[in-house]
Amino acid sequence: MDEKTSNFIHELIDEDLAEGGAYEGMKVHTRFPPEPNGYLHIGHAKAIFIDFGTAQKYGGLCNLRMDDTNPSKEDTEYVDAIKEDIRWLGYDWEDRFYYASDYFEDMYGFAVELIKKGLAYVCELTPEQTKEMRGTVGVPAQSPYRDRPIEESLDLFARMRAGEFENGRMTLRAKIDLASGNFNMRDPVLYRINHASHHRTGDKWCIYPMYDFAHPIEDAMEHITHSLCTLEFEDHRPLYEWVIANTSVPSTPRQIEFARLGINYTVMSKRKLRKLVEEGYVSGWDDPRMPTLCGLRRRGYTPEAIRTFCERIGVSKTASTVEYAFLEHCLREDLNERAARVMAVLEPVRLTITNYPEGKTETFLVENNPNRPEDGEREITFSRNLYIEDEDFMESPVPKYFRLFPGNEVRLKGAYVVKCTGCVKDENGKVVEVLAEYDPESRGGDPKDGRKIKSTIHWVDADTAVDAEVRIYDNLFSDPDPDGGDKDFIECLNPLSLQVLKGCKVEHSLKDAKFPNSYQFMRKGYFCVDNRDSSPEHLVFNRSVALKDSFNK
Ligand code: ATP
Ligand code: MG
């Protein structure tokens, strides 16, 4: 789980820790600061991997901090889900769990300090006017309130806090540089009025700090050494550093930016994911087609597979889109090691072994996982009445079809060689039963006389098989870039992303299948029990990933 590879973030930290560096002799301290307004997705997993992984690499600490400075849309449901997902990924913040709102009083104090130093002022431009007076590249911004006396700003700011003014009536702005080439430095807003209840502070506050003012203070209050964030904050770094330099915060964190993770065939913004949930395009945040961590978990993803993915995509300064197929590739590799091999028939047709005695049952011992002898063996039963996949029989075979057709022999995996003798059809001409004779000399699957059997097919014993529902997933979007340009991402949804198979027949041992165990259904892919809809009376399996690797190395 520890992150061994070097990356540009680690190189910068190495310099900081080296002799004469800014953080010489200090413990590396990072934080992961999610906004509790949605569930975590695979993009957050990358950030978690970088934040917690970097702390681990340096024997340091990583805090978990809810970035709840925005009052309206946050919810404790999300806070709990975020904690669960991070723990599931294998990371631990120990006792360092914080809320940005815990620092509201400190932030207010630092804002007053800035006003007193002549570095902030109360501005009465409306949001529209502020925008109009923002200037352009060669033209500075303006505010007629910039040079108002300190006493006046102190008084107005206190009255803003006391609730005397309605939303939008005034703001607190930093006094930095109206002509700056970086628009974030053109006297940015530090506080705005918002008469809204906060999920933790209730109605105590009606002014709320802007992210660019709040975040450096939160980091400094927690003695974060390295504040790792995504690239969109690069242009905000001068402001981050300005806040740290001009307030009496207790420490000096350093912000370092890295590229966001994008994956094709999916969307990653919480706003879009929320729309999919709220408008019923998916069954919930944990729909197995969602790129959320709870969705991936329900789909059968393992924390190991996700960490491996995050490690292999690396950390860079340039944004790029990773193939969804690569995420699947990482899962397949992991499940190949850990999943038990079992047999399940998804689209069953009866196979009757006509020369096998009626009422007889025999058992075969099979290895659970050839990669892991320690996982032991289990029994599967064989009788005259079996199920095979509908597609494993053709009455009139097409060229190169080597499975069952009249006169042909196949190996029933782990049991016997059987030879097809015909089939039974219903009044519509549909095959309802395939007939075959077994070779009693081929127990274990190989004929005694050494004759070659081209195909091996899977099967289950109809006398002991268990019914199941199986859900097969495809990409949620049929467009590789549903986020791109001015596309309506809803229009890009894949109408065939979920296929529900009822009446599947799975081997007896699967009646005790438990989430989160993974199973390889031979020839069909990796599956797990659905942790929401499955019950012992009605088993439901999700296909985590198909066997065939579509990732182009
Ligand atoms: P969204 O657009 O999904 O709402 P966000 O950045 O507003 O994303 P936050 O909850 O604020 O979501 O994110 C918490 C942390 O996770 C931030 O440090 C953010 O940079 C990081 N993060 C979010 N999305 C990604 C991503 N796609 N790749 C890497 N890191 C991400
Ligand atoms: Mg955010």
Coordinates of C-alpha atoms and ligand atoms in Angstrom, one line a residue, residues 33-35 37 44 67 211 232-233 260 270, ligand 2:
P33 CA -10.2 18.2 2.2
P34 CA -13.5 16.9 0.6
E35 CA -16.5 19.1 0.4
N37 CA -21.8 17.7 -0.9
H44 CA -11.0 11.6 -5.2
D67 CA -14.4 21.5 3.7
Y211 CA -12.4 29.2 -0.3
E232 CA -7.2 24.5 -11.1
F233 CA -5.8 26.1 -8.0
R260 CA -7.0 16.0 -12.0
K270 CA -20.3 15.8 -8.4
Ligands
MG2 MG -14.8 21.6 -4.3

